PDB file of C-alpha atoms in Angstrom:
ATOM      1  CA  PRO A   1     365.255  64.065 -52.137  1.00  0.00           C
ATOM      2  CA  LEU A   2     362.985  62.604 -54.818  1.00  0.00           C
ATOM      3  CA  TYR A   3     364.496  62.360 -58.312  1.00  0.00           C
ATOM      4  CA  SER A   4     363.791  61.253 -61.895  1.00  0.00           C
ATOM      5  CA  ILE A   5     365.847  59.682 -64.679  1.00  0.00           C
ATOM      6  CA  ASP A   6     365.127  60.816 -68.248  1.00  0.00           C
ATOM      7  CA  GLY A   7     366.501  57.828 -70.178  1.00  0.00           C
ATOM      8  CA  ASP A   8     366.801  54.080 -69.583  1.00  0.00           C
ATOM      9  CA  LEU A   9     367.878  52.482 -66.303  1.00  0.00           C
ATOM     10  CA  ASP A  10     369.428  49.007 -66.595  1.00  0.00           C
ATOM     11  CA  LEU A  11     369.983  47.297 -63.243  1.00  0.00           C
ATOM     12  CA  ARG A  12     369.768  43.657 -64.474  1.00  0.00           C
ATOM     13  CA  GLY A  13     371.379  41.215 -62.078  1.00  0.00           C
ATOM     14  CA  ARG A  14     372.431  43.911 -59.584  1.00  0.00           C
ATOM     15  CA  PRO A  15     371.909  43.270 -55.834  1.00  0.00           C
ATOM     16  CA  ILE A  16     369.231  45.991 -55.515  1.00  0.00           C
ATOM     17  CA  LYS A  17     366.214  45.563 -53.206  1.00  0.00           C
ATOM     18  CA  SER A  18     364.611  49.018 -53.467  1.00  0.00           C
ATOM     19  CA  LEU A  19     364.527  52.054 -55.769  1.00  0.00           C
ATOM     20  CA  GLY A  20     364.510  54.508 -52.845  1.00  0.00           C
ATOM     21  CA  ASN A  21     363.515  58.048 -53.857  1.00  0.00           C
ATOM     22  CA  LEU A  22     363.303  57.452 -57.621  1.00  0.00           C
ATOM     23  CA  ILE A  23     359.885  58.718 -58.807  1.00  0.00           C
ATOM     24  CA  SER A  24     360.063  58.318 -62.598  1.00  0.00           C
ATOM     25  CA  VAL A  25     362.050  56.812 -65.450  1.00  0.00           C
ATOM     26  CA  GLY A  26     361.579  58.329 -68.913  1.00  0.00           C
ATOM     27  CA  GLY A  27     362.703  55.228 -70.820  1.00  0.00           C
ATOM     28  CA  ASN A  28     362.902  51.546 -69.937  1.00  0.00           C
ATOM     29  CA  LEU A  29     363.563  50.153 -66.454  1.00  0.00           C
ATOM     30  CA  ASP A  30     365.220  46.733 -66.447  1.00  0.00           C
ATOM     31  CA  LEU A  31     365.291  44.913 -63.106  1.00  0.00           C
ATOM     32  CA  ASN A  32     365.285  41.315 -64.431  1.00  0.00           C
ATOM     33  CA  GLY A  33     366.952  38.875 -62.056  1.00  0.00           C
ATOM     34  CA  THR A  34     367.418  41.341 -59.193  1.00  0.00           C
ATOM     35  CA  PRO A  35     366.308  40.753 -55.577  1.00  0.00           C
ATOM     36  CA  ILE A  36     364.038  43.856 -55.824  1.00  0.00           C
ATOM     37  CA  GLU A  37     361.312  43.871 -53.166  1.00  0.00           C
ATOM     38  CA  SER A  38     359.894  47.383 -53.519  1.00  0.00           C
ATOM     39  CA  LEU A  39     359.576  50.100 -56.156  1.00  0.00           C
ATOM     40  CA  GLU A  40     359.237  52.555 -53.222  1.00  0.00           C
ATOM     41  CA  ASN A  41     358.304  56.014 -54.606  1.00  0.00           C
ATOM     42  CA  LEU A  42     358.273  55.110 -58.322  1.00  0.00           C
ATOM     43  CA  THR A  43     355.060  56.379 -59.944  1.00  0.00           C
ATOM     44  CA  SER A  44     355.713  56.265 -63.707  1.00  0.00           C
ATOM     45  CA  VAL A  45     357.883  54.723 -66.394  1.00  0.00           C
ATOM     46  CA  GLY A  46     357.705  56.070 -69.952  1.00  0.00           C
ATOM     47  CA  GLY A  47     358.966  52.859 -71.559  1.00  0.00           C
ATOM     48  CA  GLY A  48     358.763  49.292 -70.307  1.00  0.00           C
ATOM     49  CA  ILE A  49     359.463  47.711 -66.929  1.00  0.00           C
ATOM     50  CA  TYR A  50     361.130  44.323 -66.876  1.00  0.00           C
ATOM     51  CA  LEU A  51     360.879  42.471 -63.558  1.00  0.00           C
ATOM     52  CA  MET A  52     361.128  38.818 -64.669  1.00  0.00           C
ATOM     53  CA  LYS A  53     362.119  36.351 -61.966  1.00  0.00           C
ATOM     54  CA  THR A  54     362.195  38.848 -59.097  1.00  0.00           C
ATOM     55  CA  PRO A  55     360.625  38.463 -55.608  1.00  0.00           C
ATOM     56  CA  ILE A  56     358.510  41.651 -55.924  1.00  0.00           C
ATOM     57  CA  LYS A  57     355.004  41.274 -54.431  1.00  0.00           C
ATOM     58  CA  SER A  58     353.412  44.680 -55.127  1.00  0.00           C
ATOM     59  CA  LEU A  59     353.870  47.530 -57.589  1.00  0.00           C
ATOM     60  CA  GLY A  60     353.055  49.982 -54.775  1.00  0.00           C
ATOM     61  CA  ASN A  61     352.816  53.608 -55.932  1.00  0.00           C
ATOM     62  CA  LEU A  62     353.387  52.878 -59.634  1.00  0.00           C
ATOM     63  CA  THR A  63     350.461  54.283 -61.639  1.00  0.00           C
ATOM     64  CA  SER A  64     351.542  54.121 -65.300  1.00  0.00           C
ATOM     65  CA  VAL A  65     353.835  52.234 -67.657  1.00  0.00           C
ATOM     66  CA  GLY A  66     354.128  53.521 -71.225  1.00  0.00           C
ATOM     67  CA  GLY A  67     355.330  50.250 -72.737  1.00  0.00           C
ATOM     68  CA  THR A  68     355.535  46.603 -71.672  1.00  0.00           C
ATOM     69  CA  LEU A  69     355.183  45.481 -68.052  1.00  0.00           C
ATOM     70  CA  ASP A  70     356.870  42.084 -67.745  1.00  0.00           C
ATOM     71  CA  LEU A  71     356.204  40.348 -64.421  1.00  0.00           C
ATOM     72  CA  GLU A  72     356.702  36.755 -65.605  1.00  0.00           C
ATOM     73  CA  GLY A  73     357.890  34.389 -62.879  1.00  0.00           C
ATOM     74  CA  THR A  74     357.582  36.984 -60.082  1.00  0.00           C
ATOM     75  CA  SER A  75     355.881  36.754 -56.674  1.00  0.00           C
ATOM     76  CA  ILE A  76     353.492  39.615 -57.616  1.00  0.00           C
ATOM     77  CA  GLU A  77     350.269  39.591 -55.574  1.00  0.00           C
ATOM     78  CA  SER A  78     349.115  43.195 -56.069  1.00  0.00           C
ATOM     79  CA  LEU A  79     349.233  45.714 -58.905  1.00  0.00           C
ATOM     80  CA  GLY A  80     349.097  48.461 -56.262  1.00  0.00           C
ATOM     81  CA  ASN A  81     348.023  51.833 -57.719  1.00  0.00           C
ATOM     82  CA  LEU A  82     348.617  50.801 -61.351  1.00  0.00           C
ATOM     83  CA  THR A  83     346.006  52.250 -63.729  1.00  0.00           C
ATOM     84  CA  SER A  84     347.555  51.878 -67.197  1.00  0.00           C
ATOM     85  CA  VAL A  85     350.021  49.847 -69.245  1.00  0.00           C
ATOM     86  CA  GLY A  86     350.539  51.135 -72.800  1.00  0.00           C
ATOM     87  CA  GLY A  87     351.894  47.853 -74.178  1.00  0.00           C
ATOM     88  CA  ILE A  88     351.944  44.195 -73.165  1.00  0.00           C
ATOM     89  CA  LEU A  89     351.185  43.043 -69.608  1.00  0.00           C
ATOM     90  CA  ASN A  90     352.852  39.690 -68.899  1.00  0.00           C
ATOM     91  CA  LEU A  91     351.657  37.882 -65.755  1.00  0.00           C
ATOM     92  CA  ILE A  92     352.668  34.315 -66.728  1.00  0.00           C
ATOM     93  CA  GLU A  93     353.662  32.133 -63.735  1.00  0.00           C
ATOM     94  CA  THR A  94     352.600  34.686 -61.095  1.00  0.00           C
ATOM     95  CA  PRO A  95     350.161  34.498 -58.161  1.00  0.00           C
ATOM     96  CA  LEU A  96     347.996  37.133 -59.941  1.00  0.00           C
ATOM     97  CA  SER A  97     347.560  34.876 -62.977  1.00  0.00           C
ATOM     98  CA  LYS A  98     345.965  32.283 -60.694  1.00  0.00           C
ATOM     99  CA  MET A  99     343.748  34.793 -58.824  1.00  0.00           C
ATOM    100  CA  TYR A 100     342.195  36.652 -61.789  1.00  0.00           C
ATOM    101  CA  ASP A 101     341.152  36.087 -65.391  1.00  0.00           C
ATOM    102  CA  SER A 102     341.969  38.508 -68.206  1.00  0.00           C
ATOM    103  CA  ASP A 103     338.634  40.358 -67.982  1.00  0.00           C
ATOM    104  CA  GLU A 104     339.147  40.997 -64.260  1.00  0.00           C
ATOM    105  CA  ILE A 105     342.702  42.280 -64.830  1.00  0.00           C
ATOM    106  CA  ARG A 106     341.519  44.594 -67.631  1.00  0.00           C
ATOM    107  CA  LYS A 107     338.873  46.045 -65.279  1.00  0.00           C
ATOM    108  CA  MET A 108     341.643  46.929 -62.807  1.00  0.00           C
ATOM    109  CA  VAL A 109     344.195  48.215 -65.333  1.00  0.00           C
ATOM    110  CA  LYS A 110     343.866  49.734 -68.811  1.00  0.00           C
ATOM    111  CA  VAL A 111     346.120  47.514 -70.966  1.00  0.00           C
ATOM    112  CA  GLY A 112     346.936  48.877 -74.427  1.00  0.00           C
ATOM    113  CA  GLY A 113     348.501  45.660 -75.735  1.00  0.00           C
ATOM    114  CA  ASP A 114     348.176  41.933 -75.154  1.00  0.00           C
ATOM    115  CA  LEU A 115     347.655  40.430 -71.712  1.00  0.00           C
ATOM    116  CA  TYR A 116     349.393  37.151 -70.928  1.00  0.00           C
ATOM    117  CA  LEU A 117     348.267  34.978 -68.027  1.00  0.00           C
TER     118      LEU A 117
END
C-alpha cells in the first residue's frame, strides 16, 4: 500500500535504489550518496530533498518540494512532473545544467529561491 512519512527521512549512504510506495515526506528527505535510481511514487516533500552524488536520472512523479532541491553531481536528465521548488534548486555538475539555462529551467519549474547551474 501507498504510505506517507510526517517528519524527516534520513537515508544518507544507505544501499537504497528505490522509495517503493512512499508518496510523501512532510519534512526533509536526505538521500545523499545513495545508489537511488527512482523516487517511484513520491509526489511531494514538505522540506528539502538532498540527492547529491546519486545516479538518479529523473524525478518521475515528484511534483513539489517545499524547501531546497539539491541535485548537485547527479545524473539527472529530467525533472519529470516537478512544478515547484520553494527554496534553492541546485543543478551544478548535472546533465540538465548543460542542456538548459536558468530562464529555461524557471519556465519549467517555479523556483522560490536561487537557481544554481
